[in-house]
Amino acid sequence: MSQRDGAFQQVVIERDIEVPMRDGVILRADVYRPADGRWPVLLKRTPYDKNLPFGTLVDLDPMTAVLDGFVVVIQDVRGRASSDGRHQPFDEREDGYDTVEWCAAQQWSDGNVGMYGSSYHGATQMAAASTRPPHLRAISPIQASSDYHEGRSYFGGAFELGALLTISLGTTAYGSFRFADLDKDELRRLRGEIGEVLETLPQVVLQLPLKQRLGRPDGVLSVLTPWFMDWVEKTNSDDPYWQSISLENRHHDMDVPSLHVSSWFDQFHVGTLRNYEGLRAGAATEEARDNQYLIVGPWNHYPPRTGGQGSIRVGDVDFGRAAKLNMDGVQLGWFGQRLKGEAGAFRQRKRVKLFVMGRNVWREEDEWPLARAVDTPLYLSATGDSGRLQWDEAGEHHAASYEYDPLDPVPTHGGAHLVLDSAVLQGPVVQTAIEERDDVLTFTTDPVSADTEVTGWVHADLRVSTSAVSTDFTVRLCDVHPDGTSVSVCDGIRRVGCEPDHAIDVRVGLGATSYVFLAGHRLRVQVSSSNSPRFDVNPNTGGRAWDSEEVVTAHQKVYFGGPDGSRLVLPVVPS
């Protein structure tokens, strides 16, 4: 039973309701609703099986929404769980449109439809919004990418191997067993292969060529998640495969108010911020442009759903109780205002709400990125054997070098990634073991005399050379506490082809952050060439780890000093 406006309502749950698509394929949905009346509808479309908690409860409790006066529809997308057809990841535009309009036409609907959900669920919202369904009134995409090549499958040209493997094998492959015509022995073999890969991931990703283990026609990826091979083979972002599902070139088609939610330590925060920026600047109508909102918290891939006691801890950092937003309440307020006309139900006063780390407080802003932030370079330099970062341009030319061995890569240790392996930490992590390696250069400032806020997009401009024909360069920004503890803030990678031993300029994007380096703390930059198992290792041969067994060790140099020297560029917010 539920109570709304003083009257009790019987709650009805209907399972596997058939929803026909324009091509005749039947998708199936569960409907949670009050027994009587017509209500606004909240739609979630999932590839993770609507009968499982991961597909139903991860971003909003449907019963909580029903008690608040909504109908909730949770649908298995095409070719997943109970729905018919062939699954093609992120190709959700037409099915999204058809499902929104089906929801609006049902006898329990008042014609107002919103969409919600995180990760792939966020992708389905953006895809549907790009078709402009007449009855779609609002969306709330959490952790939604803007482009499924860059920032999701690739980062700076490097393949997001660890995330795509663990997502494919850890969450997606099991949902494909229903569609695979396999006997018990084959099912047992494939389940065993999933376990072997996930349990030994850091070692598996160094068994080159990767396709020998991971790309076999009878292997688990080929049988259960064959689209993984598309992600591997289609390396060019201009490929029609990626362009057909990219959202960045469709922002101008969208006209729906949107509440974008992401986390500083989620792999998809880049895409979420790009979606917000793109729709604020270029949505189809002025009303839509004026009704884009953004929340970014200090979480990893899963924002907290409810409030209450306790604090948020990510990696090695506790961000306190303030970081624990009640996202169920935030979303229901958003949809209450947009779908039911409840003025003031959504309580965010300004368009942007950011959690400022270091100070560990929320702050509302009128814009993202902040116009008052000043891009400020920090120059790499050296004193003796010590790498230094300094606010003034380094005068004397220097170079520091290291050897990059693809078979002994720098391990993934923190960062905004989605490697679903408990041994591979996410978020802000103490970097002691990483900075002790010979293949990691570090450059450190003097202690800052006053709190220094960095809010916005971070990048590094490196002047480098390599003995290889192709290699990678990685950069990580860290906060060094007064006791010497170095904690990661943000990081990135860039894959380059080059002429051996010729200096080139390389820009490495580190994503975005909002972080205050407190007085007495120091800033540190790490420069290296690998981050495994998050990214596939570069063999330094011009080939790829997927195809090539041959590897060579690369001699890497980083140049600093003078106007062309290497630098980190920070969006510093004046105090």
Coordinates of N, CA and C in Angstrom, one line a residue, residues 95-277:
D95 N 14.6 2.6 -30.5 CA 13.9 1.9 -29.5 C 13.6 2.8 -28.3
G96 N 14.5 3.8 -28.0 CA 14.2 4.7 -27.0 C 13.0 5.6 -27.3
Y97 N 12.9 6.1 -28.5 CA 11.8 6.9 -29.0 C 10.5 6.1 -28.9
D98 N 10.5 4.9 -29.4 CA 9.3 4.1 -29.4 C 8.8 3.7 -28.0
T99 N 9.7 3.5 -27.1 CA 9.3 3.1 -25.7 C 8.8 4.3 -25.0
V100 N 9.4 5.5 -25.2 CA 8.9 6.7 -24.5 C 7.4 7.0 -25.0
E101 N 7.2 6.9 -26.3 CA 5.8 7.1 -26.8 C 4.8 6.0 -26.4
W102 N 5.3 4.8 -26.3 CA 4.4 3.7 -25.7 C 4.0 4.1 -24.3
C103 N 5.0 4.5 -23.5 CA 4.7 4.8 -22.1 C 3.6 5.9 -22.0
A104 N 3.8 6.9 -22.9 CA 2.9 8.1 -22.8 C 1.4 7.7 -23.2
A105 N 1.3 6.6 -24.0 CA 0.0 6.2 -24.5 C -0.8 5.2 -23.6
Q106 N -0.1 4.7 -22.5 CA -0.8 3.8 -21.7 C -1.9 4.4 -20.8
Q107 N -2.8 3.5 -20.4 CA -4.0 4.1 -19.7 C -3.6 4.6 -18.3
W108 N -2.5 4.1 -17.7 CA -2.0 4.6 -16.4 C -1.1 5.8 -16.5
S109 N -0.9 6.3 -17.7 CA 0.1 7.4 -17.9 C -0.7 8.7 -18.1
D110 N -0.2 9.8 -17.6 CA -0.8 11.1 -17.8 C -0.1 11.8 -19.0
G111 N 0.8 11.1 -19.7 CA 1.4 11.6 -20.9 C 2.8 12.3 -20.7
N112 N 3.2 12.4 -19.4 CA 4.5 13.0 -19.1 C 5.5 11.9 -18.8
V113 N 6.6 11.9 -19.6 CA 7.5 10.8 -19.4 C 8.9 11.4 -19.1
G114 N 9.6 10.8 -18.1 CA 11.0 11.1 -17.8 C 11.8 9.9 -17.9
M115 N 13.1 10.0 -18.1 CA 14.0 8.9 -18.1 C 15.1 9.1 -17.1
Y116 N 15.5 7.9 -16.5 CA 16.5 8.0 -15.4 C 17.5 6.8 -15.6
G117 N 18.5 6.8 -14.8 CA 19.5 5.7 -14.7 C 20.9 6.1 -15.0
S118 N 21.8 5.2 -14.6 CA 23.2 5.5 -14.7 C 23.9 4.6 -15.7
S119 N 25.1 5.1 -16.2 CA 26.0 4.3 -17.1 C 25.3 4.0 -18.4
Y120 N 25.1 2.7 -18.7 CA 24.4 2.4 -19.9 C 23.0 3.0 -19.9
H121 N 22.3 3.0 -18.7 CA 21.0 3.6 -18.6 C 21.0 5.0 -18.9
G122 N 22.1 5.7 -18.6 CA 22.3 7.1 -19.0 C 22.4 7.2 -20.5
A123 N 23.2 6.3 -21.1 CA 23.3 6.3 -22.6 C 22.0 6.2 -23.3
T124 N 21.1 5.3 -22.8 CA 19.8 5.2 -23.4 C 19.0 6.4 -23.3
Q125 N 19.2 7.2 -22.3 CA 18.4 8.5 -22.2 C 18.9 9.5 -23.2
M126 N 20.2 9.6 -23.3 CA 20.7 10.6 -24.3 C 20.4 10.2 -25.7
A127 N 20.4 8.8 -26.0 CA 20.1 8.4 -27.3 C 18.6 8.7 -27.7
A128 N 17.7 8.4 -26.7 CA 16.3 8.7 -26.9 C 16.1 10.2 -27.1
A129 N 16.8 11.0 -26.3 CA 16.6 12.5 -26.3 C 17.0 13.0 -27.7
S130 N 18.0 12.4 -28.3 CA 18.5 12.9 -29.6 C 17.4 12.7 -30.7
T131 N 16.4 11.9 -30.5 CA 15.3 11.7 -31.5 C 14.1 12.6 -31.1
R132 N 14.1 13.3 -30.0 CA 13.1 14.3 -29.6 C 11.7 13.6 -29.5
P133 N 11.5 12.6 -28.7 CA 10.1 12.1 -28.5 C 9.2 13.2 -28.0
P134 N 8.0 13.3 -28.6 CA 7.1 14.4 -28.2 C 6.8 14.4 -26.7
H135 N 6.7 13.3 -26.0 CA 6.3 13.2 -24.6 C 7.4 13.1 -23.6
L136 N 8.7 13.2 -24.1 CA 9.8 13.1 -23.2 C 10.0 14.5 -22.6
R137 N 9.7 14.7 -21.3 CA 9.7 16.0 -20.6 C 11.0 16.3 -19.9
A138 N 11.7 15.3 -19.4 CA 13.0 15.5 -18.7 C 13.7 14.2 -18.6
I139 N 15.1 14.3 -18.4 CA 15.9 13.2 -18.2 C 16.9 13.5 -17.1
S140 N 17.5 12.4 -16.5 CA 18.5 12.6 -15.5 C 19.6 11.5 -15.7
P141 N 20.4 11.8 -16.7 CA 21.5 10.8 -17.0 C 22.7 10.9 -16.0
I142 N 23.0 9.8 -15.4 CA 24.1 9.7 -14.5 C 25.2 8.9 -15.2
Q143 N 26.4 9.5 -15.2 CA 27.6 8.8 -15.8 C 27.3 8.5 -17.2
A144 N 26.8 9.4 -18.0 CA 26.6 9.2 -19.4 C 27.7 9.7 -20.3
S145 N 28.2 8.8 -21.1 CA 29.3 9.3 -22.0 C 28.7 10.2 -23.1
S146 N 29.6 10.9 -23.7 CA 29.2 11.8 -24.9 C 29.7 11.2 -26.2
D147 N 30.7 10.3 -26.1 CA 31.3 9.7 -27.3 C 31.8 8.3 -26.9
Y148 N 31.4 7.3 -27.6 CA 31.7 5.9 -27.1 C 33.0 5.4 -27.6
H149 N 33.7 6.3 -28.4 CA 35.1 6.0 -28.7 C 36.0 6.7 -27.7
E150 N 36.2 8.0 -27.8 CA 37.1 8.7 -26.8 C 36.3 8.9 -25.5
G151 N 37.0 8.6 -24.4 CA 36.4 8.8 -23.1 C 35.6 7.6 -22.6
R152 N 35.4 6.6 -23.4 CA 34.7 5.4 -23.0 C 35.5 4.1 -23.4
S153 N 35.8 4.0 -24.7 CA 36.5 2.8 -25.2 C 38.0 3.1 -25.3
Y154 N 38.3 4.4 -25.6 CA 39.7 4.8 -25.7 C 39.9 6.1 -24.9
F155 N 41.1 6.3 -24.5 CA 41.5 7.6 -23.8 C 42.8 8.0 -24.4
G156 N 42.8 9.1 -25.1 CA 44.1 9.6 -25.6 C 44.7 8.6 -26.6
G157 N 43.9 7.8 -27.2 CA 44.4 6.8 -28.2 C 44.7 5.5 -27.6
A158 N 44.7 5.3 -26.3 CA 45.0 4.1 -25.7 C 43.7 3.3 -25.4
F159 N 43.7 2.0 -25.5 CA 42.5 1.2 -25.4 C 42.2 1.0 -23.9
E160 N 40.9 1.3 -23.4 CA 40.5 1.1 -22.0 C 40.3 -0.4 -21.8
L161 N 41.4 -1.2 -21.8 CA 41.3 -2.6 -21.8 C 40.7 -3.2 -20.5
G162 N 41.2 -2.7 -19.4 CA 40.8 -3.3 -18.1 C 39.3 -3.1 -17.9
A163 N 38.8 -1.9 -18.1 CA 37.4 -1.6 -17.9 C 36.5 -2.4 -18.9
L164 N 36.9 -2.4 -20.2 CA 36.1 -3.1 -21.2 C 36.1 -4.6 -21.0
L165 N 37.2 -5.1 -20.5 CA 37.2 -6.6 -20.2 C 36.4 -6.9 -19.0
T166 N 36.5 -6.2 -17.9 CA 35.8 -6.5 -16.7 C 34.3 -6.2 -16.8
I167 N 33.9 -5.2 -17.5 CA 32.5 -4.9 -17.8 C 31.9 -6.0 -18.6
S168 N 32.6 -6.4 -19.7 CA 32.1 -7.4 -20.6 C 32.0 -8.7 -19.9
L169 N 33.0 -9.1 -19.2 CA 33.0 -10.4 -18.6 C 32.3 -10.5 -17.2
G170 N 32.4 -9.3 -16.5 CA 31.8 -9.3 -15.1 C 30.4 -9.0 -15.0
T171 N 29.8 -8.3 -16.0 CA 28.4 -7.9 -15.9 C 27.6 -8.2 -17.2
T172 N 28.2 -8.2 -18.3 CA 27.5 -8.3 -19.6 C 27.4 -9.8 -20.1
A173 N 28.5 -10.5 -20.0 CA 28.6 -11.8 -20.6 C 27.5 -12.8 -20.0
Y174 N 27.3 -12.7 -18.7 CA 26.3 -13.6 -18.1 C 24.9 -13.3 -18.6
G175 N 24.6 -12.1 -19.0 CA 23.3 -11.8 -19.6 C 23.2 -12.3 -21.0
S176 N 24.2 -12.8 -21.6 CA 24.2 -13.3 -23.0 C 24.0 -14.8 -23.1
F177 N 24.0 -15.5 -21.9 CA 23.9 -16.9 -22.0 C 22.5 -17.3 -22.5
R178 N 21.5 -16.5 -22.2 CA 20.1 -16.9 -22.7 C 20.1 -16.9 -24.2
F179 N 20.9 -16.1 -24.9 CA 20.8 -16.0 -26.3 C 21.8 -16.9 -27.0
A180 N 22.7 -17.6 -26.3 CA 23.7 -18.4 -26.9 C 23.2 -19.9 -26.9
D181 N 23.3 -20.5 -28.1 CA 22.8 -21.9 -28.2 C 24.0 -22.8 -27.8
L182 N 24.1 -23.1 -26.5 CA 25.2 -23.8 -26.0 C 24.8 -25.0 -25.1
D183 N 25.5 -26.1 -25.2 CA 25.2 -27.2 -24.3 C 25.9 -26.9 -23.0
K184 N 25.6 -27.9 -22.0 CA 26.1 -27.7 -20.7 C 27.6 -27.6 -20.6
D185 N 28.3 -28.4 -21.4 CA 29.8 -28.4 -21.4 C 30.3 -27.1 -21.8
E186 N 29.7 -26.5 -22.9 CA 30.2 -25.2 -23.4 C 29.9 -24.1 -22.4
L187 N 28.8 -24.2 -21.8 CA 28.5 -23.2 -20.7 C 29.5 -23.2 -19.6
R188 N 29.8 -24.5 -19.2 CA 30.8 -24.6 -18.1 C 32.1 -24.1 -18.5
R189 N 32.5 -24.4 -19.8 CA 33.8 -23.9 -20.2 C 33.9 -22.4 -20.3
L190 N 32.8 -21.8 -20.8 CA 32.8 -20.3 -20.9 C 32.8 -19.7 -19.5
R191 N 32.1 -20.2 -18.6 CA 32.1 -19.7 -17.2 C 33.4 -19.8 -16.6
G192 N 34.1 -20.9 -16.8 CA 35.5 -21.1 -16.3 C 36.4 -20.1 -16.9
E193 N 36.3 -19.8 -18.2 CA 37.1 -18.8 -18.9 C 36.9 -17.4 -18.3
I194 N 35.7 -17.1 -18.0 CA 35.4 -15.8 -17.4 C 36.1 -15.7 -16.1
G195 N 36.0 -16.7 -15.2 CA 36.7 -16.7 -13.9 C 38.2 -16.6 -14.0
E196 N 38.8 -17.3 -15.0 CA 40.2 -17.3 -15.2 C 40.7 -15.9 -15.5
V197 N 40.1 -15.3 -16.5 CA 40.5 -13.9 -16.9 C 40.4 -12.9 -15.8
L198 N 39.2 -12.9 -15.1 CA 39.0 -11.9 -14.1 C 39.9 -12.1 -12.9
E199 N 40.2 -13.3 -12.5 CA 41.0 -13.6 -11.4 C 42.5 -13.3 -11.6
T200 N 42.9 -13.3 -12.8 CA 44.3 -13.1 -13.1 C 44.5 -11.9 -14.1
L201 N 43.7 -10.9 -14.0 CA 43.6 -9.8 -15.0 C 45.0 -9.1 -15.2
P202 N 45.7 -8.7 -14.2 CA 47.0 -8.0 -14.4 C 48.0 -8.9 -15.2
Q203 N 47.9 -10.2 -15.1 CA 48.8 -11.1 -15.8 C 48.3 -11.3 -17.2
V204 N 47.0 -11.5 -17.3 CA 46.4 -11.9 -18.6 C 46.7 -10.7 -19.7
V205 N 46.6 -9.5 -19.2 CA 46.7 -8.4 -20.2 C 48.2 -8.2 -20.7
L206 N 49.1 -9.0 -20.1 CA 50.5 -8.9 -20.6 C 50.9 -10.2 -21.4
Q207 N 49.9 -11.0 -21.7 CA 50.2 -12.2 -22.5 C 49.9 -11.9 -23.9
L208 N 50.9 -11.4 -24.6 CA 50.8 -10.9 -26.0 C 51.1 -12.0 -27.0
P209 N 50.4 -11.9 -28.2 CA 49.3 -10.9 -28.5 C 48.0 -11.3 -27.8
L210 N 47.3 -10.3 -27.4 CA 46.1 -10.5 -26.6 C 45.1 -11.3 -27.3
K211 N 45.0 -11.2 -28.6 CA 44.0 -11.9 -29.4 C 44.1 -13.4 -29.3
Q212 N 45.3 -13.8 -29.0 CA 45.6 -15.3 -28.9 C 44.8 -15.9 -27.8
R213 N 44.7 -15.1 -26.7 CA 43.9 -15.6 -25.5 C 42.5 -15.0 -25.5
L214 N 42.3 -13.8 -25.9 CA 41.0 -13.1 -25.7 C 40.2 -13.0 -27.0
G215 N 40.8 -13.3 -28.2 CA 40.1 -13.1 -29.4 C 39.8 -14.3 -30.2
R216 N 39.9 -15.5 -29.6 CA 39.6 -16.7 -30.2 C 38.2 -16.8 -30.7
P217 N 37.9 -17.3 -31.8 CA 36.5 -17.4 -32.3 C 35.6 -18.2 -31.3
D218 N 36.2 -19.2 -30.6 CA 35.4 -19.9 -29.6 C 35.5 -19.4 -28.2
G219 N 36.2 -18.3 -28.0 CA 36.4 -17.7 -26.7 C 35.2 -17.0 -26.2
V220 N 35.3 -16.7 -24.9 CA 34.1 -16.1 -24.2 C 33.7 -14.8 -24.8
L221 N 34.7 -13.9 -25.2 CA 34.3 -12.6 -25.7 C 33.6 -12.8 -27.1
S222 N 34.2 -13.6 -27.9 CA 33.6 -13.8 -29.3 C 32.2 -14.4 -29.2
V223 N 32.0 -15.3 -28.3 CA 30.7 -16.0 -28.2 C 29.6 -15.2 -27.5
L224 N 30.0 -14.5 -26.4 CA 29.0 -13.9 -25.5 C 28.9 -12.4 -25.7
T225 N 30.1 -11.7 -26.0 CA 30.1 -10.3 -26.2 C 30.8 -9.9 -27.5
P226 N 30.3 -10.4 -28.7 CA 31.1 -10.2 -29.9 C 31.4 -8.8 -30.3
W227 N 30.6 -7.8 -29.8 CA 30.8 -6.4 -30.1 C 32.2 -5.9 -29.5
F228 N 32.7 -6.7 -28.5 CA 34.1 -6.3 -28.0 C 35.1 -6.3 -29.1
M229 N 34.9 -7.2 -30.1 CA 35.9 -7.2 -31.2 C 35.7 -5.9 -32.1
D230 N 34.5 -5.4 -32.2 CA 34.4 -4.1 -32.9 C 35.1 -3.0 -32.2
W231 N 35.1 -3.0 -30.8 CA 35.7 -2.0 -30.0 C 37.3 -2.0 -30.2
V232 N 37.8 -3.3 -30.3 CA 39.2 -3.4 -30.5 C 39.6 -3.0 -31.9
E233 N 38.9 -3.5 -32.9 CA 39.4 -3.3 -34.3 C 39.1 -1.9 -34.8
K234 N 38.1 -1.2 -34.4 CA 37.7 0.1 -34.9 C 38.4 1.1 -34.1
T235 N 39.7 1.4 -34.4 CA 40.5 2.3 -33.6 C 40.3 3.7 -33.9
N236 N 39.8 4.0 -35.0 CA 39.6 5.4 -35.5 C 38.3 6.0 -35.1
S237 N 38.3 7.1 -34.4 CA 37.1 7.7 -34.0 C 36.2 8.2 -35.1
D238 N 36.7 8.4 -36.3 CA 35.9 8.8 -37.4 C 35.2 7.6 -38.1
D239 N 35.5 6.4 -37.7 CA 34.8 5.2 -38.3 C 33.3 5.4 -38.2
P240 N 32.6 5.0 -39.2 CA 31.1 5.1 -39.1 C 30.5 4.4 -38.0
Y241 N 31.1 3.3 -37.5 CA 30.6 2.6 -36.4 C 30.5 3.5 -35.1
W242 N 31.5 4.3 -34.9 CA 31.5 5.2 -33.7 C 30.6 6.4 -34.0
Q243 N 30.7 7.0 -35.2 CA 30.0 8.2 -35.5 C 28.5 7.9 -35.4
S244 N 28.0 6.7 -35.7 CA 26.6 6.4 -35.7 C 26.0 6.4 -34.3
I245 N 26.8 6.3 -33.3 CA 26.3 6.2 -31.9 C 26.8 7.4 -31.1
S246 N 27.7 8.2 -31.6 CA 28.2 9.4 -30.9 C 27.1 10.3 -30.6
L247 N 27.2 10.9 -29.4 CA 26.2 11.9 -29.0 C 26.7 13.3 -29.2
E248 N 28.0 13.5 -29.2 CA 28.5 14.9 -29.3 C 28.1 15.6 -30.6
N249 N 27.8 14.8 -31.7 CA 27.4 15.4 -32.9 C 25.8 15.5 -33.0
R250 N 25.2 15.2 -31.8 CA 23.7 15.2 -31.8 C 23.1 16.2 -30.7
H251 N 24.0 16.9 -30.0 CA 23.5 17.8 -29.0 C 22.5 18.8 -29.6
H252 N 22.7 19.2 -30.8 CA 21.8 20.2 -31.5 C 20.4 19.6 -31.7
D253 N 20.3 18.3 -31.7 CA 19.0 17.7 -31.9 C 18.1 17.6 -30.7
M254 N 18.7 17.8 -29.5 CA 18.0 17.6 -28.2 C 17.3 18.8 -27.7
D255 N 16.2 18.6 -27.1 CA 15.4 19.7 -26.6 C 14.8 19.4 -25.2
V256 N 15.4 18.6 -24.4 CA 14.8 18.2 -23.2 C 15.6 18.7 -22.0
P257 N 15.0 19.2 -20.9 CA 15.7 19.6 -19.7 C 16.4 18.3 -19.1
S258 N 17.6 18.6 -18.7 CA 18.5 17.4 -18.3 C 19.2 17.7 -17.0
L259 N 19.2 16.8 -16.1 CA 20.0 16.8 -14.9 C 21.2 15.8 -15.0
H260 N 22.4 16.3 -15.3 CA 23.5 15.5 -15.6 C 24.3 15.3 -14.2
V261 N 24.6 14.0 -13.9 CA 25.3 13.7 -12.7 C 26.5 12.9 -13.0
S262 N 27.6 13.2 -12.3 CA 28.8 12.4 -12.5 C 29.7 12.5 -11.2
S263 N 30.9 11.9 -11.3 CA 31.8 11.8 -10.2 C 33.2 12.1 -10.7
W264 N 34.0 12.8 -9.8 CA 35.4 13.2 -10.2 C 36.2 11.9 -10.5
F265 N 35.8 10.8 -9.9 CA 36.6 9.6 -10.0 C 35.9 8.5 -10.8
D266 N 35.0 8.9 -11.7 CA 34.4 8.0 -12.6 C 35.0 8.2 -14.0
Q267 N 35.2 7.1 -14.7 CA 35.8 7.1 -16.1 C 35.0 8.0 -17.0
F268 N 33.6 8.0 -16.8 CA 32.8 8.7 -17.8 C 32.5 10.2 -17.4
H269 N 33.2 10.7 -16.4 CA 33.0 12.1 -16.0 C 33.3 13.0 -17.2
V270 N 34.3 12.7 -18.0 CA 34.6 13.5 -19.2 C 33.4 13.6 -20.1
G271 N 32.7 12.5 -20.4 CA 31.6 12.5 -21.3 C 30.4 13.3 -20.7
T272 N 30.2 13.1 -19.4 CA 29.1 13.8 -18.7 C 29.2 15.3 -18.8
L273 N 30.5 15.7 -18.5 CA 30.7 17.2 -18.6 C 30.6 17.7 -20.0
R274 N 31.1 16.9 -21.0 CA 30.9 17.3 -22.4 C 29.4 17.4 -22.8
N275 N 28.6 16.5 -22.3 CA 27.2 16.5 -22.6 C 26.6 17.8 -22.0
Y276 N 26.9 18.1 -20.8 CA 26.4 19.4 -20.2 C 26.9 20.6 -21.0
E277 N 28.2 20.6 -21.3 CA 28.7 21.8 -22.0 C 28.0 21.9 -23.4

